[in-house]
Short mmCIF file of C-alpha atoms and ligand atoms in Angstrom, two decimals:
data_model
loop_
_atom_site.label_atom_id
_atom_site.label_comp_id
_atom_site.label_asym_id
_atom_site.label_seq_id
_atom_site.Cartn_x
_atom_site.Cartn_y
_atom_site.Cartn_z
CA MET A 241 6.58 17.37 14.84
CA VAL A 242 7.66 18.80 11.21
CA PRO A 243 9.24 16.69 8.76
CA ARG A 244 11.45 18.09 7.09
CA ILE A 245 14.89 17.43 3.86
CA LEU A 246 18.15 17.91 5.91
CA SER A 247 20.61 17.43 3.99
CA THR A 248 21.09 16.05 0.11
CA GLY A 249 23.23 14.18 -1.88
CA ARG A 250 24.36 11.52 -5.12
CA TYR A 251 26.79 9.66 -6.77
CA ILE A 252 27.17 9.61 -11.33
CA PRO A 253 29.16 7.00 -11.69
CA GLU A 254 32.66 8.07 -14.14
CA ARG A 255 31.52 6.69 -17.52
CA CYS A 256 29.39 9.03 -19.86
CA VAL A 257 28.08 7.78 -22.66
CA SER A 258 26.87 10.21 -26.09
CA ASN A 259 24.59 9.29 -28.21
CA ASP A 260 27.26 10.15 -30.64
CA GLU A 261 28.56 7.01 -29.51
CA LEU A 262 25.50 5.08 -29.71
CA SER A 263 24.51 6.08 -32.75
CA ALA A 264 28.04 4.17 -33.43
CA ARG A 265 26.31 0.61 -32.63
CA LEU A 266 22.97 1.60 -33.08
CA ASP A 267 20.18 2.21 -35.86
CA THR A 268 20.45 5.96 -34.07
CA SER A 269 21.32 9.54 -34.28
CA ASP A 270 22.06 12.02 -32.47
CA GLU A 271 19.19 13.84 -34.24
CA TRP A 272 16.42 11.65 -32.91
CA ILE A 273 17.57 10.87 -29.67
CA PHE A 274 17.89 14.61 -29.11
CA SER A 275 14.64 15.88 -31.29
CA HIS A 276 12.61 12.55 -29.18
CA THR A 277 13.61 12.70 -26.01
CA GLY A 278 15.97 16.02 -24.78
CA ILE A 279 19.14 13.23 -24.24
CA LYS A 280 22.46 13.95 -25.04
CA THR A 281 25.07 12.13 -22.54
CA ARG A 282 23.85 9.82 -20.10
CA TYR A 283 26.33 8.36 -17.01
CA LEU A 284 27.00 3.80 -16.84
CA ALA A 285 28.13 2.37 -13.85
CA ALA A 286 30.68 0.53 -14.44
CA ASP A 287 31.58 -3.46 -13.95
CA ASN A 288 32.42 -3.71 -10.30
CA GLU A 289 29.17 -1.31 -9.14
CA THR A 290 25.98 -2.08 -8.50
CA THR A 291 22.86 -0.29 -7.17
CA SER A 292 23.64 -0.49 -3.34
CA SER A 293 26.77 0.56 -4.08
CA LEU A 294 25.56 4.66 -6.07
CA ALA A 295 23.20 4.61 -2.92
CA LEU A 296 25.65 3.81 -0.92
CA ARG A 297 27.92 6.51 -2.31
CA ALA A 298 24.56 9.10 -2.36
CA ALA A 299 23.68 8.55 0.26
CA GLN A 300 27.32 9.45 2.70
CA ALA A 301 27.48 12.25 0.64
CA ALA A 302 24.15 13.11 2.47
CA LEU A 303 24.97 12.16 5.94
CA GLU A 304 27.89 14.35 5.94
CA ARG A 305 26.69 17.11 5.04
CA ALA A 306 24.13 17.58 7.45
CA GLY A 307 26.84 16.49 10.96
CA LYS A 308 24.54 13.40 11.04
CA ALA A 309 25.82 9.78 12.31
CA PRO A 310 24.77 7.05 9.97
CA GLY A 311 23.98 5.37 14.11
CA GLU A 312 21.53 8.35 14.39
CA VAL A 313 19.53 6.83 11.17
CA ASP A 314 16.12 5.25 12.34
CA LEU A 315 15.06 4.35 9.16
CA ILE A 316 16.54 3.21 5.12
CA LEU A 317 14.56 3.41 2.55
CA VAL A 318 15.93 2.89 -1.54
CA ALA A 319 13.41 3.26 -4.58
CA THR A 320 15.00 0.82 -6.76
CA GLY A 321 13.76 -1.25 -9.92
CA SER A 322 16.77 -2.04 -10.91
CA PRO A 323 18.15 -3.84 -6.94
CA ASP A 324 21.13 -6.30 -6.84
CA TYR A 325 19.04 -8.87 -6.36
CA PRO A 326 16.18 -9.35 -7.99
CA GLY A 327 13.34 -10.26 -4.86
CA PHE A 328 14.75 -9.96 -1.62
CA PRO A 329 17.74 -8.92 0.37
CA SER A 330 16.27 -5.62 -0.46
CA CYS A 331 19.13 -3.25 -1.77
CA ALA A 332 19.05 -0.72 1.15
CA SER A 333 19.42 -3.50 3.99
CA ILE A 334 23.29 -4.16 1.84
CA VAL A 335 23.24 -0.29 2.21
CA GLN A 336 22.89 -0.50 6.52
CA GLU A 337 25.89 -2.57 6.77
CA GLN A 338 27.83 -0.72 4.88
CA LEU A 339 27.16 2.51 6.64
CA GLY A 340 27.50 1.14 9.75
CA CYS A 341 23.61 2.18 9.76
CA SER A 342 22.94 -0.15 13.43
CA GLN A 343 19.84 1.12 14.87
CA ALA A 344 18.01 1.08 11.15
CA ALA A 345 15.04 -0.70 9.69
CA ALA A 346 15.98 -1.39 5.79
CA MET A 347 13.50 -1.76 2.73
CA ASP A 348 13.38 -1.13 -0.42
CA VAL A 349 10.62 0.60 -2.08
CA VAL A 350 9.27 -0.70 -5.70
CA ALA A 351 7.59 2.28 -7.53
CA ALA A 352 9.61 2.29 -10.78
CA CYS A 353 9.88 5.86 -12.09
CA SER A 354 7.57 6.54 -8.66
CA GLY A 355 9.53 5.36 -6.13
CA PHE A 356 11.42 7.67 -5.42
CA VAL A 357 8.37 10.50 -4.22
CA TYR A 358 6.44 6.71 -2.84
CA ALA A 359 9.67 6.19 -0.80
CA VAL A 360 9.53 10.67 0.69
CA GLU A 361 5.54 9.92 1.66
CA THR A 362 6.60 6.59 3.49
CA ALA A 363 9.14 8.41 5.43
CA ARG A 364 7.05 11.73 5.89
CA SER A 365 4.50 9.17 7.82
CA PHE A 366 6.78 7.77 9.78
CA LEU A 367 8.50 10.91 11.37
CA VAL A 368 4.99 12.41 11.70
CA SER A 369 4.15 8.91 13.70
CA GLY A 370 7.22 9.26 15.80
CA ALA A 371 7.90 5.98 14.02
CA ALA A 372 11.03 7.37 12.77
CA ARG A 373 13.51 10.83 14.06
CA LEU A 374 16.13 10.71 10.76
CA VAL A 375 15.24 8.95 7.97
CA LEU A 376 17.25 8.20 4.66
CA VAL A 377 15.94 8.10 1.10
CA ILE A 378 17.36 6.80 -1.82
CA GLY A 379 16.69 6.89 -4.83
CA SER A 380 19.34 4.13 -6.62
CA GLU A 381 19.55 2.39 -10.83
CA VAL A 382 21.67 0.28 -12.35
CA PHE A 383 19.42 0.37 -15.77
CA SER A 384 22.31 -0.45 -17.77
CA ARG A 385 22.28 -4.04 -16.16
CA ILE A 386 18.56 -4.55 -17.54
CA LEU A 387 18.78 -2.88 -21.03
CA ASP A 388 19.22 -4.41 -24.35
CA TRP A 389 21.31 -3.30 -25.41
CA SER A 390 20.86 -4.10 -29.17
CA ASP A 391 17.10 -1.87 -28.94
CA ARG A 392 16.83 1.44 -29.73
CA ALA A 393 13.48 1.97 -28.81
CA THR A 394 14.72 1.17 -24.95
CA CYS A 395 18.12 1.36 -24.50
CA ILE A 396 19.05 5.10 -25.78
CA LEU A 397 16.53 6.78 -23.08
CA PHE A 398 18.10 4.96 -19.43
CA GLY A 399 21.05 5.76 -17.18
CA ASP A 400 22.31 4.59 -14.07
CA GLY A 401 23.68 6.75 -11.37
CA ALA A 402 21.91 7.08 -7.26
CA GLY A 403 20.51 10.99 -5.70
CA ALA A 404 20.03 10.66 -1.56
CA VAL A 405 17.81 12.76 1.42
CA LEU A 406 18.01 13.05 5.05
CA LEU A 407 15.17 13.65 6.28
CA GLY A 408 15.06 14.01 9.86
CA THR A 409 11.61 16.37 12.55
CA ASP A 410 14.55 17.62 14.63
CA GLU A 411 13.72 20.46 17.70
CA GLY A 412 15.48 23.76 16.27
CA LEU A 413 14.21 23.97 12.91
CA PRO A 414 13.49 27.21 10.93
CA PRO A 415 9.26 27.23 11.62
CA ASN A 416 9.06 27.40 8.35
CA GLY A 417 8.87 24.06 7.71
CA ASP A 418 6.34 22.68 6.59
CA PHE A 419 5.81 19.10 4.41
CA ARG A 420 2.18 17.94 2.96
CA ARG A 421 0.56 14.27 2.72
CA SER A 422 0.62 13.43 -0.26
CA LEU A 423 -0.50 12.44 -3.57
CA LEU A 424 0.18 9.10 -4.42
CA MET A 425 -1.67 7.20 -7.58
CA SER A 426 -1.35 3.89 -9.14
CA ASP A 427 -3.54 1.92 -12.39
CA GLY A 428 -2.32 -1.66 -11.77
CA SER A 429 -4.35 -2.03 -15.17
CA GLY A 430 -1.00 -1.02 -17.35
CA ALA A 431 0.44 -3.07 -15.68
CA GLU A 432 1.99 -4.86 -18.60
CA THR A 433 3.13 -1.47 -20.13
CA LEU A 434 6.18 -1.03 -18.88
CA THR A 435 8.11 -4.24 -17.90
CA SER A 436 12.25 -4.90 -15.37
CA ARG A 437 12.50 -8.44 -17.36
CA GLN A 438 9.93 -10.32 -20.06
CA ALA A 439 8.38 -13.85 -19.50
CA HIS A 440 10.84 -14.71 -23.49
CA SER A 441 13.54 -12.97 -22.68
CA PRO A 442 15.68 -10.73 -19.77
CA TYR A 443 15.62 -7.19 -20.60
CA LEU A 444 13.25 -4.08 -19.42
CA PHE A 445 9.85 -4.35 -21.86
CA MET A 446 8.31 -0.22 -22.36
CA ASN A 447 5.31 0.74 -24.23
CA GLY A 448 6.53 4.10 -24.83
CA ARG A 449 3.42 5.59 -26.41
CA ARG A 450 1.50 4.80 -23.52
CA VAL A 451 3.83 5.91 -21.49
CA TYR A 452 3.99 9.37 -22.52
CA ASN A 453 -0.03 8.82 -22.41
CA PHE A 454 -0.57 8.46 -18.93
CA ALA A 455 2.29 10.94 -18.00
CA ILE A 456 1.26 14.66 -19.89
CA LYS A 457 -2.40 12.86 -18.43
CA ILE A 458 -1.76 12.60 -14.90
CA VAL A 459 0.67 14.70 -14.39
CA PRO A 460 -1.69 18.14 -15.02
CA GLU A 461 -4.05 16.41 -12.87
CA LEU A 462 -2.06 14.93 -9.79
CA VAL A 463 -0.27 19.20 -9.75
CA GLY A 464 -3.44 21.18 -10.34
CA LYS A 465 -4.76 18.78 -6.77
CA ILE A 466 -3.00 18.66 -4.15
CA LEU A 467 -2.53 22.35 -4.98
CA SER A 468 -6.53 22.75 -4.16
CA GLU A 469 -6.57 20.43 -1.50
CA ASN A 470 -3.93 22.82 0.45
CA GLY A 471 -4.92 25.92 -1.21
CA LEU A 472 -2.27 26.87 -3.05
CA ALA A 473 -1.61 28.42 -6.33
CA LEU A 474 0.24 27.55 -9.00
CA ASP A 475 2.13 30.88 -8.57
CA ASP A 476 2.89 30.09 -5.05
CA LEU A 477 5.75 27.04 -6.41
CA ARG A 478 8.40 28.34 -6.79
CA TRP A 479 9.78 24.64 -7.85
CA ILE A 480 8.20 21.72 -9.62
CA VAL A 481 10.99 18.87 -9.91
CA PRO A 482 9.85 15.90 -12.56
CA HIS A 483 10.70 12.86 -12.47
CA GLN A 484 13.26 13.07 -16.24
CA ALA A 485 12.39 11.36 -18.55
CA ASN A 486 11.36 12.89 -21.16
CA ALA A 487 11.93 16.80 -21.84
CA ARG A 488 9.24 16.54 -23.92
CA ILE A 489 6.89 15.50 -21.32
CA ILE A 490 7.83 18.82 -18.68
CA GLU A 491 7.20 21.09 -21.81
CA SER A 492 3.93 19.69 -22.43
CA THR A 493 3.19 19.84 -19.07
CA ALA A 494 3.95 23.19 -17.80
CA LYS A 495 2.12 23.87 -21.94
CA GLY A 496 -0.78 22.28 -20.20
CA LEU A 497 -0.92 23.88 -16.40
CA GLY A 498 0.06 27.57 -18.46
CA ILE A 499 4.08 27.51 -15.60
CA PRO A 500 6.99 28.97 -17.97
CA LEU A 501 9.38 25.87 -18.41
CA ASN A 502 11.29 28.02 -16.16
CA ARG A 503 10.18 26.18 -13.36
CA PHE A 504 10.36 23.24 -13.57
CA TYR A 505 14.24 21.52 -13.01
CA MET A 506 15.64 19.58 -15.59
CA ASN A 507 18.95 17.86 -16.42
CA ILE A 508 17.46 15.09 -18.61
CA ALA A 509 20.38 15.85 -21.43
CA ARG A 510 22.90 15.43 -19.21
CA TYR A 511 21.60 11.66 -16.86
CA ALA A 512 18.87 11.01 -19.07
CA ASN A 513 16.47 9.22 -16.50
CA THR A 514 18.02 7.07 -14.33
CA SER A 515 14.62 6.21 -12.81
CA GLY A 516 13.95 5.91 -9.22
CA ALA A 517 17.26 8.48 -9.00
CA SER A 518 16.25 11.40 -10.92
CA ILE A 519 14.25 13.46 -8.17
CA PRO A 520 17.04 13.47 -5.59
CA ILE A 521 19.62 13.79 -8.04
CA ALA A 522 18.18 16.83 -9.78
CA LEU A 523 17.05 17.81 -5.87
CA ASP A 524 20.87 17.85 -4.54
CA GLU A 525 21.96 19.78 -7.55
CA MET A 526 19.78 22.07 -7.47
CA ASN A 527 20.68 22.48 -3.91
CA GLU A 528 24.44 22.67 -5.16
CA LYS A 529 23.39 25.42 -7.34
CA GLY A 530 21.74 27.08 -4.39
CA LEU A 531 19.19 26.94 -6.58
CA LEU A 532 16.65 26.49 -3.63
CA LYS A 533 16.31 29.07 -0.56
CA ARG A 534 13.83 28.14 2.34
CA GLY A 535 9.91 28.85 2.34
CA ASP A 536 10.07 27.53 -1.58
CA TRP A 537 7.50 25.45 -2.22
CA VAL A 538 8.88 22.88 -3.90
CA LEU A 539 6.37 20.43 -6.14
CA LEU A 540 8.70 16.47 -6.59
CA VAL A 541 5.92 14.67 -9.28
CA GLY A 542 6.68 10.75 -10.10
CA PHE A 543 5.28 9.18 -12.58
CA GLY A 544 6.19 5.19 -14.52
CA ALA A 545 5.70 1.75 -14.61
CA GLY A 546 3.05 0.20 -12.27
CA LEU A 547 1.76 3.12 -13.55
CA THR A 548 1.92 4.44 -10.99
CA ALA A 549 2.71 8.43 -10.03
CA GLY A 550 2.90 10.87 -7.61
CA VAL A 551 3.88 13.55 -6.18
CA ASN A 552 5.36 15.22 -2.83
CA LEU A 553 4.44 19.05 -1.25
CA PHE A 554 7.26 20.56 0.69
CA ARG A 555 8.84 24.19 2.26
CA TRP A 556 12.43 24.13 1.31
O1 UT7 B 175 10.12 7.13 -16.96
C1 UT7 B 175 8.81 5.93 -17.37
C2 UT7 B 175 9.76 5.82 -18.23
N1 UT7 B 175 9.70 5.28 -20.38
C3 UT7 B 175 9.29 7.28 -20.36
O2 UT7 B 175 8.70 8.00 -20.36
C4 UT7 B 175 9.15 6.70 -21.89
C5 UT7 B 175 7.93 7.62 -22.68
N2 UT7 B 175 7.96 7.39 -23.91
C6 UT7 B 175 8.72 8.12 -24.73
O3 UT7 B 175 9.20 9.32 -24.23
C7 UT7 B 175 8.41 8.15 -25.89
O4 UT7 B 175 7.76 7.09 -26.31
C8 UT7 B 175 9.59 8.20 -26.95
C9 UT7 B 175 11.05 9.02 -26.88
C10 UT7 B 175 10.35 6.54 -26.45
C11 UT7 B 175 9.65 7.19 -28.07
O5 UT7 B 175 9.59 8.52 -28.57
P1 UT7 B 175 8.05 8.04 -29.79
O6 UT7 B 175 7.68 9.87 -31.22
O7 UT7 B 175 6.67 7.90 -29.23
O8 UT7 B 175 9.05 7.81 -31.27
P2 UT7 B 175 7.57 6.07 -31.58
O9 UT7 B 175 8.26 5.13 -30.36
O10 UT7 B 175 6.75 6.28 -31.75
O11 UT7 B 175 8.07 5.69 -32.82
C12 UT7 B 175 8.70 6.30 -33.86
C13 UT7 B 175 10.07 5.97 -34.74
C14 UT7 B 175 10.33 4.67 -34.88
O12 UT7 B 175 9.46 4.57 -36.35
P3 UT7 B 175 8.23 3.95 -37.45
O13 UT7 B 175 7.64 3.11 -36.87
O14 UT7 B 175 7.80 5.73 -37.43
O15 UT7 B 175 9.11 3.82 -39.61
C15 UT7 B 175 10.89 4.02 -34.66
O16 UT7 B 175 11.25 2.58 -34.81
O17 UT7 B 175 10.96 6.13 -34.54
C16 UT7 B 175 12.33 5.20 -34.65
N3 UT7 B 175 12.33 5.20 -33.68
C17 UT7 B 175 13.63 5.46 -33.34
N4 UT7 B 175 14.10 5.58 -34.35
C18 UT7 B 175 15.67 7.19 -34.23
C19 UT7 B 175 12.02 4.97 -31.92
N5 UT7 B 175 13.86 4.73 -31.46
C20 UT7 B 175 14.32 4.89 -32.36
C21 UT7 B 175 15.66 5.54 -32.07
N6 UT7 B 175 16.84 5.79 -33.44
N7 UT7 B 175 16.49 5.62 -30.83
#
């Protein structure tokens, strides 16, 4: 059984908010935001949109592109830290019904900004074991609903959006399909570093500096480890697709590893940090632009609340 990504999709809400628009009502500036994060704009969900409605649109796009029917999907995984309902039901169950995936099991994966890489490894394991033949992995977030819009330290960082990939093991796959076992980690001693709400407030809390330091330490470690475990060198990687948290984190990682920055895909300037959705949105853009060629080694890198981190390694 050789799992591979069959197709991708994304959905971005219409409303675009620039740094200048935020600066008009907050004590911040385009200069501060761009120089500290690399962000220029972000998209925010409309009042009638939800995490599951964004997820649905991204999933529809992925299914259509693969020419697959909803009834063929065995499992739906939604990586999200901003679900429609805190607790339950899962966004995945809502998507399952609305998409018409009558045969699919459904669950959310809660690992914040690492959620998508955790979900991809879950999908890979189901496919390799034969427990599923077609899995929809979606990252979807509406962080705009859990942000304190008067807190300049957090609200400038995030955006809403959704991305999806369809993973399968169909016959007739090119022989270069190759999906390696992922590396996933968690350090719960940092659980209080980034929380979706607080005891005394309904809003997200973040110790930005601590998350930053965690990211620039763990990411190069995981990249080095997965490459050595698979007998690959940095030069073998055509693309590293990192979680889009902060352009400075990506630049620091590139420098630390000695890899040219142009092998990291970056779109944070446009979308800001869309948490669990950032990697599948990036993959869909890359796919659309024709940047992903058959046989290319691709590494997905997630990190964030938990604290958690993980990497998925595969050939396109
Ligand atoms: O997806 C995972 C989730 N989150 C992350 O990955 C975030 C990781 N962390 C970061 O990206 C960075 O730590 C931030 C971008 C959040 C912050 O950058 P920083 O360089 O660590 O800034 P800081 O928090 O140390 O704040 C420096 C100064 C402070 O002022 P004082 O105390 O030095 O006078 C802040 O009050 O910048 C001030 N500041 C701002 N100024 C203008 C904080 N936010 C803003 C703002 N505009 N939006």
